[in-house]
mmCIF file of C-alpha atoms in Angstrom:
data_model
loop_
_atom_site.group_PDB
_atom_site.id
_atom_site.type_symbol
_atom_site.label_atom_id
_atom_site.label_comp_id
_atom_site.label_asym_id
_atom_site.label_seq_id
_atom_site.Cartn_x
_atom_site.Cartn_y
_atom_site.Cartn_z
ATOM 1 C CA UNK C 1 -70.560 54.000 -48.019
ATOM 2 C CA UNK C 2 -73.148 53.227 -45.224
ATOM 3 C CA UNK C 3 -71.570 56.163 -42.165
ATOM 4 C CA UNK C 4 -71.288 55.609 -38.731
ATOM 5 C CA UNK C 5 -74.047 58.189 -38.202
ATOM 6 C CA UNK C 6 -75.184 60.821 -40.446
ATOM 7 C CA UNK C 7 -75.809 63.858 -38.445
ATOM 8 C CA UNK C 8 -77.238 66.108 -41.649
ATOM 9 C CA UNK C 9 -79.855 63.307 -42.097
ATOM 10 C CA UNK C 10 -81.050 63.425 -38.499
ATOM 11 C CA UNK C 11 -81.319 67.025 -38.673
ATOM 12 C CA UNK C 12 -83.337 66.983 -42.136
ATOM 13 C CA UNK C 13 -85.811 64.747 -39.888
ATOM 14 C CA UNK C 14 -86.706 68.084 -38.294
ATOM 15 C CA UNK C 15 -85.504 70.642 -40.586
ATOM 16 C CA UNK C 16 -88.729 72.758 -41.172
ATOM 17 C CA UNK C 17 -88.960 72.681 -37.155
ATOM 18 C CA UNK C 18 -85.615 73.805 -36.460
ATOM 19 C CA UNK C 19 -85.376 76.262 -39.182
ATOM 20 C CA UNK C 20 -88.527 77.862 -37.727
ATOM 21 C CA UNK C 21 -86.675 77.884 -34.082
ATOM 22 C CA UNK C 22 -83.565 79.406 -35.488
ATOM 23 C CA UNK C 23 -85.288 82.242 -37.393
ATOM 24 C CA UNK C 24 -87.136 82.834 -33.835
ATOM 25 C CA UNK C 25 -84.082 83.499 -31.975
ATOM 26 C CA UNK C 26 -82.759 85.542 -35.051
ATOM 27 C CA UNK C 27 -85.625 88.025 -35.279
ATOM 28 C CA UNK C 28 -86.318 88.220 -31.549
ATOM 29 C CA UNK C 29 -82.433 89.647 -31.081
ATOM 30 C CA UNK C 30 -82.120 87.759 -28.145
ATOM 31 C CA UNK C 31 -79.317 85.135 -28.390
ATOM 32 C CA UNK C 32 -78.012 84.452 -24.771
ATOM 33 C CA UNK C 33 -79.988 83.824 -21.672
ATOM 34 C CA UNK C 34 -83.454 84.632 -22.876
ATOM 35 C CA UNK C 35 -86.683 82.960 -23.227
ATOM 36 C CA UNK C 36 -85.408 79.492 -25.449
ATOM 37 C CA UNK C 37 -82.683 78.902 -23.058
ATOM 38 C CA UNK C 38 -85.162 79.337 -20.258
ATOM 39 C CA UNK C 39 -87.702 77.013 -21.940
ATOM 40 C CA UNK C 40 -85.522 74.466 -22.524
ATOM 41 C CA UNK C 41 -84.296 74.212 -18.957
ATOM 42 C CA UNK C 42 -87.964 74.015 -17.780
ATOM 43 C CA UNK C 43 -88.752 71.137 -20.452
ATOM 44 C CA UNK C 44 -85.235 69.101 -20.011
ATOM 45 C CA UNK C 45 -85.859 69.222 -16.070
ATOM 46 C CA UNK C 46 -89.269 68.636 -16.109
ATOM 47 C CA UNK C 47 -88.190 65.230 -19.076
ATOM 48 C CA UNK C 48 -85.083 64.253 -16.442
ATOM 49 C CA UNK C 49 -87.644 64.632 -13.336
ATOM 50 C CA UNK C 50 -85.325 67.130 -11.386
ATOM 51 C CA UNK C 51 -85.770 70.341 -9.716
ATOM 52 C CA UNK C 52 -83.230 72.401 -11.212
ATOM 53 C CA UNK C 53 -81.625 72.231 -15.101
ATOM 54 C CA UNK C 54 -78.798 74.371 -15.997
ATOM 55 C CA UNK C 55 -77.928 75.001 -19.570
ATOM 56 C CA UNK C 56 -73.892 75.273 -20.247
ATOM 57 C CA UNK C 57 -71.345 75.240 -23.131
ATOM 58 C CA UNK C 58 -70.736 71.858 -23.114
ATOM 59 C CA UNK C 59 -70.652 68.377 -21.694
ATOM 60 C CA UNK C 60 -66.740 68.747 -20.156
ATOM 61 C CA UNK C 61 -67.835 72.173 -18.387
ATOM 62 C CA UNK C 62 -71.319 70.834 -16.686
ATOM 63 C CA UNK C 63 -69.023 67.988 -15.120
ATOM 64 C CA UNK C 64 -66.489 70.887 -14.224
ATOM 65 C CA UNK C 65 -69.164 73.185 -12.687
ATOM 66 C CA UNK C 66 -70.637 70.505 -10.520
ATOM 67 C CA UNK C 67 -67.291 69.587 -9.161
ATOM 68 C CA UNK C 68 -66.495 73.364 -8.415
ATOM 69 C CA UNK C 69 -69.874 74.143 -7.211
ATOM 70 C CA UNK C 70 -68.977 71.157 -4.216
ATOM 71 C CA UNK C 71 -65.668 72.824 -3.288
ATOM 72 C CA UNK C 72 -67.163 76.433 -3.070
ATOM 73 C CA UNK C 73 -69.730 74.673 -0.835
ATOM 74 C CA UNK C 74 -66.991 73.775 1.045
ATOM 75 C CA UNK C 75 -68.213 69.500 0.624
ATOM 76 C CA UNK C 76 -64.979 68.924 -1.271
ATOM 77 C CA UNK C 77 -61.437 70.741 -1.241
ATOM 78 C CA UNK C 78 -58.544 70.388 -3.450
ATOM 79 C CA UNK C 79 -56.975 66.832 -2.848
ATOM 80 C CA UNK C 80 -60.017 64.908 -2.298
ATOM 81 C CA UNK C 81 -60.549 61.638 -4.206
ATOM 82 C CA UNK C 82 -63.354 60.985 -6.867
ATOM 83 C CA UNK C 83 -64.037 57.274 -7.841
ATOM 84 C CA UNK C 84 -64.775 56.952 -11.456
ATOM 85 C CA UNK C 85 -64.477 54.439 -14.037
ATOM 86 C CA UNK C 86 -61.477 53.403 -15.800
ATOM 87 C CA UNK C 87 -62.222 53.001 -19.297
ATOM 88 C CA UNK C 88 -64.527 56.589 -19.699
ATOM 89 C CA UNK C 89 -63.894 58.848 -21.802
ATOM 90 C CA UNK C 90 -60.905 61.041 -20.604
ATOM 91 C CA UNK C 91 -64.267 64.416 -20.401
ATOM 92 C CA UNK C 92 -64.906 62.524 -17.153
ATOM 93 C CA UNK C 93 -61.388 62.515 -15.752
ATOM 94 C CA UNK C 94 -60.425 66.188 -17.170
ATOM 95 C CA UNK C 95 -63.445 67.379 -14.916
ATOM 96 C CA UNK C 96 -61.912 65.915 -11.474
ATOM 97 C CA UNK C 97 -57.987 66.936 -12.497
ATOM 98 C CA UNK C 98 -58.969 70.048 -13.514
ATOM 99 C CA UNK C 99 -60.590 71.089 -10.321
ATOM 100 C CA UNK C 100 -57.776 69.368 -8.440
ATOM 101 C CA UNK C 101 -59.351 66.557 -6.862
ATOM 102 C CA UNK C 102 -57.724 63.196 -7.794
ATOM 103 C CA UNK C 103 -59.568 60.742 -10.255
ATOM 104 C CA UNK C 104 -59.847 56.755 -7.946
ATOM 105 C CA UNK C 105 -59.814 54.485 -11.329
ATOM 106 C CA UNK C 106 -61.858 51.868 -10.890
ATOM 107 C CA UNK C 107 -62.450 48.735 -13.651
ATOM 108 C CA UNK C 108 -65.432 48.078 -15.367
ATOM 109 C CA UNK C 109 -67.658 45.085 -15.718
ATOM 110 C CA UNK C 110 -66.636 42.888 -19.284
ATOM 111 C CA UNK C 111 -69.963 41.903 -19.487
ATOM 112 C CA UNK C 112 -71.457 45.676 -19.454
ATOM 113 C CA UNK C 113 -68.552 48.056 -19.392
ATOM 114 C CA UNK C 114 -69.964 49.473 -16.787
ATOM 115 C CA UNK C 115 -67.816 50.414 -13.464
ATOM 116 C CA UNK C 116 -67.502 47.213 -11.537
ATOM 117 C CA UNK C 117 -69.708 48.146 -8.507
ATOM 118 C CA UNK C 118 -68.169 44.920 -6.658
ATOM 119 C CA UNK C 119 -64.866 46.981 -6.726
ATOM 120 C CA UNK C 120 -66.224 50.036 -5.468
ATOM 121 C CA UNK C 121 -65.915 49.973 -1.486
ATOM 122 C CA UNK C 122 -62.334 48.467 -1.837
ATOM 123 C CA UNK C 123 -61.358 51.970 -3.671
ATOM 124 C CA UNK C 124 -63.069 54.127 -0.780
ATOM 125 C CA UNK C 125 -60.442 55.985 1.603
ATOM 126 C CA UNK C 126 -60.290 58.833 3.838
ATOM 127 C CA UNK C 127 -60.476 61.109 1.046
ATOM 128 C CA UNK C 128 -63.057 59.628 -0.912
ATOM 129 C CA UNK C 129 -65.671 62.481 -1.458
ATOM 130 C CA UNK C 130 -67.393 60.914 -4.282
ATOM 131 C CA UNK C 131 -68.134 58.772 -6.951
ATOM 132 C CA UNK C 132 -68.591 59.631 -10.417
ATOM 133 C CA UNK C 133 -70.276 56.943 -12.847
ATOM 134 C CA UNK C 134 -70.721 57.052 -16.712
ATOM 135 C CA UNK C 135 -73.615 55.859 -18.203
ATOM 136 C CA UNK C 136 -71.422 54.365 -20.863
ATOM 137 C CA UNK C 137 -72.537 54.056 -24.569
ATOM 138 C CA UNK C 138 -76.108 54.698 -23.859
ATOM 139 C CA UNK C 139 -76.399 52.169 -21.005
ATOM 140 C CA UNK C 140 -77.608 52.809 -17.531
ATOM 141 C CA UNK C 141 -74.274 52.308 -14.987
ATOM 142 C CA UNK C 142 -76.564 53.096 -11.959
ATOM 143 C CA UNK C 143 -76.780 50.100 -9.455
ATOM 144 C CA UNK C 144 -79.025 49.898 -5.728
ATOM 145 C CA UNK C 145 -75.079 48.715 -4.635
ATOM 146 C CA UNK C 146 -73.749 52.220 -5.629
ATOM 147 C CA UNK C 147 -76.467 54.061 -3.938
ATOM 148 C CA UNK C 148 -76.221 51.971 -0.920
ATOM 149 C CA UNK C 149 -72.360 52.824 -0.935
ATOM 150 C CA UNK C 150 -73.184 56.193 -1.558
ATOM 151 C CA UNK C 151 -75.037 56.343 1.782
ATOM 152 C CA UNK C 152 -72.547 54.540 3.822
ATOM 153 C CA UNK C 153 -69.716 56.601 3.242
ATOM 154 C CA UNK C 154 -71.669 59.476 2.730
ATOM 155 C CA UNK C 155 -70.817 60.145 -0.841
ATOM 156 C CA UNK C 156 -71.822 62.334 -3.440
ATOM 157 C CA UNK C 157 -73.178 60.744 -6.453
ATOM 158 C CA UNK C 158 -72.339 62.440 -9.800
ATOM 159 C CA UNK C 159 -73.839 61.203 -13.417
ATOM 160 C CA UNK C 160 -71.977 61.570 -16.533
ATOM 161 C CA UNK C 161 -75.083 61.341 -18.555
ATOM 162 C CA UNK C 162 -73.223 62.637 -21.424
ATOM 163 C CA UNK C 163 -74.651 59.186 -23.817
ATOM 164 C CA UNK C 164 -77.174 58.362 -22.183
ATOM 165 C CA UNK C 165 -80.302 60.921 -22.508
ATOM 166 C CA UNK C 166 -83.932 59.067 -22.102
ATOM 167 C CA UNK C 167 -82.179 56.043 -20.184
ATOM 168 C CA UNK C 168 -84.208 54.758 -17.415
ATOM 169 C CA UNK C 169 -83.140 52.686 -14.355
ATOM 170 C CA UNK C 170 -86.633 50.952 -12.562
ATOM 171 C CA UNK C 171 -88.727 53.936 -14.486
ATOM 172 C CA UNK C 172 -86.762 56.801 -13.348
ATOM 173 C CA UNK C 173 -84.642 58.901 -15.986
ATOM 174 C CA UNK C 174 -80.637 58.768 -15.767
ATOM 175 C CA UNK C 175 -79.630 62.059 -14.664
ATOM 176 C CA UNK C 176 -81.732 62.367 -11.727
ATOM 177 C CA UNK C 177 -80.427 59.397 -10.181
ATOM 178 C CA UNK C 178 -77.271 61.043 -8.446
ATOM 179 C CA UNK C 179 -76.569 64.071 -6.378
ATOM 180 C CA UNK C 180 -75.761 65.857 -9.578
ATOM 181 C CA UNK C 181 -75.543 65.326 -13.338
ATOM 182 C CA UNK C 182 -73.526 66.759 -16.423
ATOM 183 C CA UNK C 183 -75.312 66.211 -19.727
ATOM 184 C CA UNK C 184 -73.834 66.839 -23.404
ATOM 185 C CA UNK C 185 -75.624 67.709 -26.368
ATOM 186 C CA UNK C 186 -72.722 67.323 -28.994
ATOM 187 C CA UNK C 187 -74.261 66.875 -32.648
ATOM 188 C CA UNK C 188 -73.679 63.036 -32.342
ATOM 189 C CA UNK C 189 -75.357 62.537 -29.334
ATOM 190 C CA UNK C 190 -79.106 61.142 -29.217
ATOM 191 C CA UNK C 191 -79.983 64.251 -28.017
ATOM 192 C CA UNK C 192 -77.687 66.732 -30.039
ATOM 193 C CA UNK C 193 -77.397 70.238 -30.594
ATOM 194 C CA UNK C 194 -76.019 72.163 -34.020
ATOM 195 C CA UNK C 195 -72.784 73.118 -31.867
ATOM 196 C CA UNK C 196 -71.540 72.331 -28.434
ATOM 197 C CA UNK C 197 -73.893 72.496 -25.404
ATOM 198 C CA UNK C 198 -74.310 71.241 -22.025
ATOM 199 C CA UNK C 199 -76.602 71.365 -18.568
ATOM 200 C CA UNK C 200 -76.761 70.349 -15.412
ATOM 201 C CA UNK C 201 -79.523 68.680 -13.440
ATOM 202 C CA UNK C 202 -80.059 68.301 -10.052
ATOM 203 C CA UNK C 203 -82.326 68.509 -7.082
ATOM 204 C CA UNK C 204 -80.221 70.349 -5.033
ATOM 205 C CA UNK C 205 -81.050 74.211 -5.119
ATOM 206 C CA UNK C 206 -77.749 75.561 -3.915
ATOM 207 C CA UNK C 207 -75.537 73.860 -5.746
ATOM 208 C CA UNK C 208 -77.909 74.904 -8.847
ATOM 209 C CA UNK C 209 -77.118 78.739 -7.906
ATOM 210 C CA UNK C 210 -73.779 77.775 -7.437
ATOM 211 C CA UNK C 211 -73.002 75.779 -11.321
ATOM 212 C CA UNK C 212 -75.247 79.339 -12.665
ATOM 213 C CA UNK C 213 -73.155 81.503 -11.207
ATOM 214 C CA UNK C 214 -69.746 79.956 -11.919
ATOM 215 C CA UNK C 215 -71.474 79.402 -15.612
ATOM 216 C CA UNK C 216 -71.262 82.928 -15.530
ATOM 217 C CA UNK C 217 -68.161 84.516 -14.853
ATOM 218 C CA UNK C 218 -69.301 83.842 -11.180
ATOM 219 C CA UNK C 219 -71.799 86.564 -11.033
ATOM 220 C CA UNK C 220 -75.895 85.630 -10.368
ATOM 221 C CA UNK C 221 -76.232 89.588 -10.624
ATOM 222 C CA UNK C 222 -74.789 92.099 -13.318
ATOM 223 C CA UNK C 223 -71.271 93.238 -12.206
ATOM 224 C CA UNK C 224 -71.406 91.289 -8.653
ATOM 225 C CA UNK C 225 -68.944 88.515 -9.146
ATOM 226 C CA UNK C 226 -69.459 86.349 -5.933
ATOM 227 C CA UNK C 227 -67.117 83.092 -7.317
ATOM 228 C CA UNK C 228 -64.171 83.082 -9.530
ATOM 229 C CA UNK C 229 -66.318 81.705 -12.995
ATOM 230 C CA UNK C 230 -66.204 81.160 -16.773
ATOM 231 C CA UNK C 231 -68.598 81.975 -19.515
ATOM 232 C CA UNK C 232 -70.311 78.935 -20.014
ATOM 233 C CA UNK C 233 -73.473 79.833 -21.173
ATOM 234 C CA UNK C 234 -75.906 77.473 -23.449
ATOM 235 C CA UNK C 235 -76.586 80.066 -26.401
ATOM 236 C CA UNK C 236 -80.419 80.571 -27.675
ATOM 237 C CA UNK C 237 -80.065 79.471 -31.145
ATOM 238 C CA UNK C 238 -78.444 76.024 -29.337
ATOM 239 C CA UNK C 239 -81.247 75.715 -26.823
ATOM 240 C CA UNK C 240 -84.217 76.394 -29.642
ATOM 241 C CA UNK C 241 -82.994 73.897 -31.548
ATOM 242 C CA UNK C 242 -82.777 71.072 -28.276
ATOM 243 C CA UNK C 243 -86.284 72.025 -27.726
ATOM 244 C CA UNK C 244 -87.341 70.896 -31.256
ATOM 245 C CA UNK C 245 -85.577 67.656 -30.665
ATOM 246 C CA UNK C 246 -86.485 66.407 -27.427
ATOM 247 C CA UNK C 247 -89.708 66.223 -28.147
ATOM 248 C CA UNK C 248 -88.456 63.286 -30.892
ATOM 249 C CA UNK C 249 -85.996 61.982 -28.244
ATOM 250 C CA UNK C 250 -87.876 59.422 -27.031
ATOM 251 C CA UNK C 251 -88.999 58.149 -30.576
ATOM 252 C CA UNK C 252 -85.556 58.360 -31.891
ATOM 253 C CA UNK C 253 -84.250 56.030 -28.716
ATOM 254 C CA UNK C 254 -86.793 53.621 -29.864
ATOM 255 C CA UNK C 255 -85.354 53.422 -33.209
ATOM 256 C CA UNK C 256 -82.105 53.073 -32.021
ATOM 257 C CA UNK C 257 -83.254 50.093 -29.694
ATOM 258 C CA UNK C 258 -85.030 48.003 -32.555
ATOM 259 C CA UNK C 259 -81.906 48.660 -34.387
ATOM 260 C CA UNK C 260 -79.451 47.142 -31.573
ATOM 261 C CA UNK C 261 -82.269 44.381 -31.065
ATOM 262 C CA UNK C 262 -81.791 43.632 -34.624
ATOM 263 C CA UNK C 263 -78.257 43.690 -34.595
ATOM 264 C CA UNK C 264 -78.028 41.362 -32.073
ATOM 265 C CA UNK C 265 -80.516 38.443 -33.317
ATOM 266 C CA UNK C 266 -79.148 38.467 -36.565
ATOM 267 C CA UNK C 267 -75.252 38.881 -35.935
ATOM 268 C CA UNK C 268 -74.182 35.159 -35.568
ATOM 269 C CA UNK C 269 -70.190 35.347 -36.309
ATOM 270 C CA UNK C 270 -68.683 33.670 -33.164
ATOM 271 C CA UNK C 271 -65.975 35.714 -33.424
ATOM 272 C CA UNK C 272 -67.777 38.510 -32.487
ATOM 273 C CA UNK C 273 -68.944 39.572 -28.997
ATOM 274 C CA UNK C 274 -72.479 41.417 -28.517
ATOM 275 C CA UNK C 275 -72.986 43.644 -25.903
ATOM 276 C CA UNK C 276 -75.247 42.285 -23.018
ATOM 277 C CA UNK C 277 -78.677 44.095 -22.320
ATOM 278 C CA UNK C 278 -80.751 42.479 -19.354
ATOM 279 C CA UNK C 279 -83.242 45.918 -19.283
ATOM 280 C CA UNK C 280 -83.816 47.359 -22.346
ATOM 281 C CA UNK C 281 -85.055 50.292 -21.077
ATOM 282 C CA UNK C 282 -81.895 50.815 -19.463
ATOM 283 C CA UNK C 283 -80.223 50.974 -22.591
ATOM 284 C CA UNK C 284 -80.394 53.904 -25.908
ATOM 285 C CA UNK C 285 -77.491 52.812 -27.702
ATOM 286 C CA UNK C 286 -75.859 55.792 -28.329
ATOM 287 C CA UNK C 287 -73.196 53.222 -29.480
ATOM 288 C CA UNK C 288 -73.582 50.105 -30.760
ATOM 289 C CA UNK C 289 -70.470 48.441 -29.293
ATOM 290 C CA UNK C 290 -68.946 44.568 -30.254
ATOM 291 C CA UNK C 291 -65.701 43.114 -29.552
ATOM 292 C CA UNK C 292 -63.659 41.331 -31.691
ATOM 293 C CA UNK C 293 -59.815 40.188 -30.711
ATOM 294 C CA UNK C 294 -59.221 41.088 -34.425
ATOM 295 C CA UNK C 295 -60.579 44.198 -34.113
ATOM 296 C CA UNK C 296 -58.240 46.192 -36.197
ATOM 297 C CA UNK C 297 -58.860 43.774 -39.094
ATOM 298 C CA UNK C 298 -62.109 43.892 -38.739
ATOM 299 C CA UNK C 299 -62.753 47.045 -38.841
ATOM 300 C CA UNK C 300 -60.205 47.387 -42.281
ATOM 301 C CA UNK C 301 -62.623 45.214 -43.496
ATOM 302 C CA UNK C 302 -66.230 46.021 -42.607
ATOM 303 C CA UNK C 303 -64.158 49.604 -44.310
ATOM 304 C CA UNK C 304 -63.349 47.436 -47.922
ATOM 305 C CA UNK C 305 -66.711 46.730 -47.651
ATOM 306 C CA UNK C 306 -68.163 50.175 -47.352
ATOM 307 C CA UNK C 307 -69.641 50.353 -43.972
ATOM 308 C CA UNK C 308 -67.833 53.022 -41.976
ATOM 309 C CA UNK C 309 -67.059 52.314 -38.053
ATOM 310 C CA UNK C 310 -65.556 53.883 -35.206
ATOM 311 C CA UNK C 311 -63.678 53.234 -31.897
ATOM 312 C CA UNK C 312 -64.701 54.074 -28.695
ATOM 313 C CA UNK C 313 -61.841 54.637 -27.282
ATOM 314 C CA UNK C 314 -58.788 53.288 -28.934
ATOM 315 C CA UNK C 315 -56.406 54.492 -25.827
ATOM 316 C CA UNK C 316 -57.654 54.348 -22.034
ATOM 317 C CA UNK C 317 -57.266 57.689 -19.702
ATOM 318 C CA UNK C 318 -54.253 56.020 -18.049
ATOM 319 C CA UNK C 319 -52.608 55.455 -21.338
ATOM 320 C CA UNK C 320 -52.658 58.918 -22.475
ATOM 321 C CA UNK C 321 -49.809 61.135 -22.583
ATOM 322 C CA UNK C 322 -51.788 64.029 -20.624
ATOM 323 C CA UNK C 323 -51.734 61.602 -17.345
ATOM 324 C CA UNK C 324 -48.129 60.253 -17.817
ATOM 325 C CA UNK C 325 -48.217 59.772 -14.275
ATOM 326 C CA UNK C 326 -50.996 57.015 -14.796
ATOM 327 C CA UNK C 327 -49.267 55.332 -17.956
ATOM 328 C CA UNK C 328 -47.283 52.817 -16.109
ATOM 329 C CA UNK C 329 -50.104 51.456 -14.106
ATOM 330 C CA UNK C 330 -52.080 48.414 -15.164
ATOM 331 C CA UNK C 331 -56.052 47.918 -15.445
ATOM 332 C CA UNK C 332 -56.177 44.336 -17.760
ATOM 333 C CA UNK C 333 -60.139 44.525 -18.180
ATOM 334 C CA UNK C 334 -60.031 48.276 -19.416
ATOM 335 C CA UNK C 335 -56.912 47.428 -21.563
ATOM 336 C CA UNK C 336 -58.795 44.541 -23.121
ATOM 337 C CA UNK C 337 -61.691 46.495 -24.005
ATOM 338 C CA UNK C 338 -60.330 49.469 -25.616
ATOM 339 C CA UNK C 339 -58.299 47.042 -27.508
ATOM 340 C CA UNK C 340 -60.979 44.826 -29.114
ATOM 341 C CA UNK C 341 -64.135 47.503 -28.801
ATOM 342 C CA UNK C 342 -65.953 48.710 -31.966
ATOM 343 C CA UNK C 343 -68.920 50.629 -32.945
ATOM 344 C CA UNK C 344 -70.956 50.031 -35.226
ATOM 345 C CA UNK C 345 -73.324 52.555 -37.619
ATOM 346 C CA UNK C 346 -76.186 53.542 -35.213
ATOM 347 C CA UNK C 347 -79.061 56.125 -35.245
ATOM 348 C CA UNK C 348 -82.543 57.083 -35.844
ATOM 349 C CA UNK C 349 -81.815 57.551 -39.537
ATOM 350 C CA UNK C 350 -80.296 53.942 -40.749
ATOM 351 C CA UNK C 351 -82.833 51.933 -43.231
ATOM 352 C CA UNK C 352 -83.081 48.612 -43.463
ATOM 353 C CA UNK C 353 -81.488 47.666 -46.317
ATOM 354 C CA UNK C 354 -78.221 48.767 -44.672
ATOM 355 C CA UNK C 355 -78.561 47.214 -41.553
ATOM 356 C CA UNK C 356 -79.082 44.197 -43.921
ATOM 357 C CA UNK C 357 -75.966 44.503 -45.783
ATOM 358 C CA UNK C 358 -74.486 45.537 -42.031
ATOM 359 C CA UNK C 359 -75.099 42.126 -40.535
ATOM 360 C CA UNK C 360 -74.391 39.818 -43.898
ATOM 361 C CA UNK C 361 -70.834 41.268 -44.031
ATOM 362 C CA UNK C 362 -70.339 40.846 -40.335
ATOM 363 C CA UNK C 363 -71.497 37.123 -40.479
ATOM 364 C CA UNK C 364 -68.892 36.791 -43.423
ATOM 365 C CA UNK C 365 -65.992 38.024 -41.554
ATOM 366 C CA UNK C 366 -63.133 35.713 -41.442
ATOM 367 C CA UNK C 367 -59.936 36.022 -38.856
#
């Protein structure tokens, strides 16, 4: 069976490396807010090209803090509206509901399932205090129209950067592109931890006290509890580890790009639609994403024939059962793509001979 992505595999690439950093953290007896999780902040800033990188427990929470740290600055309040694309993953929504703004859904672009930045102003109102985009699969959903739009309506621009670490738009890193960006370093990402972690980066020095404080239980000093937090803290063992492995990140993105370039000269089955890259540098393929309209089927049978894939996502936020309120409305393009998008096995550790056997089956499938 070739798997989606085999996560023990990428860590063997590294293993003598990261068994050093664990056993460092171990024997120093330090394992929360000491010198690896300050390390890794300096080096994921200073790799991002921001001021300010704050290390949390996870992807869903840096999103969360940045949206609480705006209200607390009193630039948002409960009620306001936060554009963001239709067919993300639901992290992205859970962020804006859970802070009680209201999530704008906006559709993507079929040819980059990106947000549609032609549909943008139309979504704007009164209340619009923001606009949150997703760097999607790996792919850069930054656009000068969304910046310009930003500074018209005076907007604050928040990355979810959450799939897309090392992704440049015009030479300048993903993540630093907005007012403020939430990062994940889930095992499967291309920049993964051994656990759950998170940070957030940004230029903006108050808002950075602001996310550390809430991060922790809303205190910047020991028992003085200025905001109404959460422990949300990146632990040491997490953040020696992510300092081992961005220093590979780039290398391992430039795997993952011959890969997808491969994929896509050698995948001919017309019944299959390849994802469309105009800048490859402002795309790591954290997925690998075609379409088929006999997707299920396919997928059954790329299975028979032992390659393992996965869908990303099979039901759209305003399908899901959390936001019944949503499940009546209609968004066709979103709809389409969850319902014919799959991913294919992608990663830094695939060899050759699988990718081979990868594309041969694909060119055989039949509807």
């Amino acid at each position: 069976m070739i798997k989606f992505l085999d996560i023990k595999q990428i860590t063997d690439k590294y293993s003598h490396e990261i068994h050093d950093a664990v056993s460092r953290v171990i024997d120093s007896g330090w394992y929360l807010q000491g010198k690896e999780n300050e390390q890794f902040e300096t080096n994921y800033a200073n790799y991002i090209g921001t001021s300010y990188c704050i290390g949390v427990a996870n992807g869903l929470d840096a999103l969360n803090w940045v949206l609480r740290a705006y209200i607390e600055m009193g630039v948002m309040s409960e009620g306001d509206e936060i554009i963001v694309p239709a067919n993300t993953y639901i992290a992205s929504i859970l962020a804006i509901t859970d802070n009680n703004l209201k999530p704008v859904l906006v559709e993507p672009s079929l040819d980059t399932y990106q947000i549609d930045d032609t549909r943008i102003e139309e979504a704007i109102t009164k209340r619009t205090k923001g606009i949150m985009i997703v760097h999607l699969y790996g792919q850069c959903a930054y656009t000068d129209k969304i910046g310009d739009i930003c500074k018209k309506y005076n907007l604050k621009l928040i990355e979810d950067n959450a799939q897309a670490h090392g992704c440049l738009f015009k030479g300048q890193k993903t993540g630093s592109l907005g007012s403020a960006s939430g990062h994940s370093f889930y095992p499967g990402k291309n920049l993964g931890a051994l656990g759950d972690g998170g940070a957030v980066t940004t230029n903006d020095k108050e808002l950075a006290f602001i996310v550390r404080s809430l991060a922790n239980y809303g205190s910047s000093r020991k028992y003085v509890f200025q905001y109404r937090g959460r422990n949300s803290r990146l632990d040491e063992i997490q953040a020696a580890v992510l300092n081992v492995k961005l220093k590979y990140l780039d290398a391992d993105n430039k795997i993952r790009k011959e890969i997808a370039a491969y994929y896509m000269q050698r995948i001919t089955n017309p019944k299959i639609i390849l994802p469309q890259v105009e800048d490859w540098d402002s795309h790591v393929f954290h997925l690998f994403t075609i379409r088929c309209s006999g997707r299920d089927k396919l997928q059954r049978y790329l299975m028979e024939q032992g390659v393992q894939t996965l869908i990303h996502y099979p039901i759209p936020p305003h399908k899901q059962e959390c936001y019944k309120e949503w499940n009546s409305l209609s968004y066709p393009i979103t709809e389409l793509i969850h319902r014919e998008i799959l991913s294919l096995p992608m990663g830094p550790c695939i060899n050759n001979m699988d990718i081979d056997k990868i594309v041969d089956v694909i060119n055989q499938f039949e509807l």
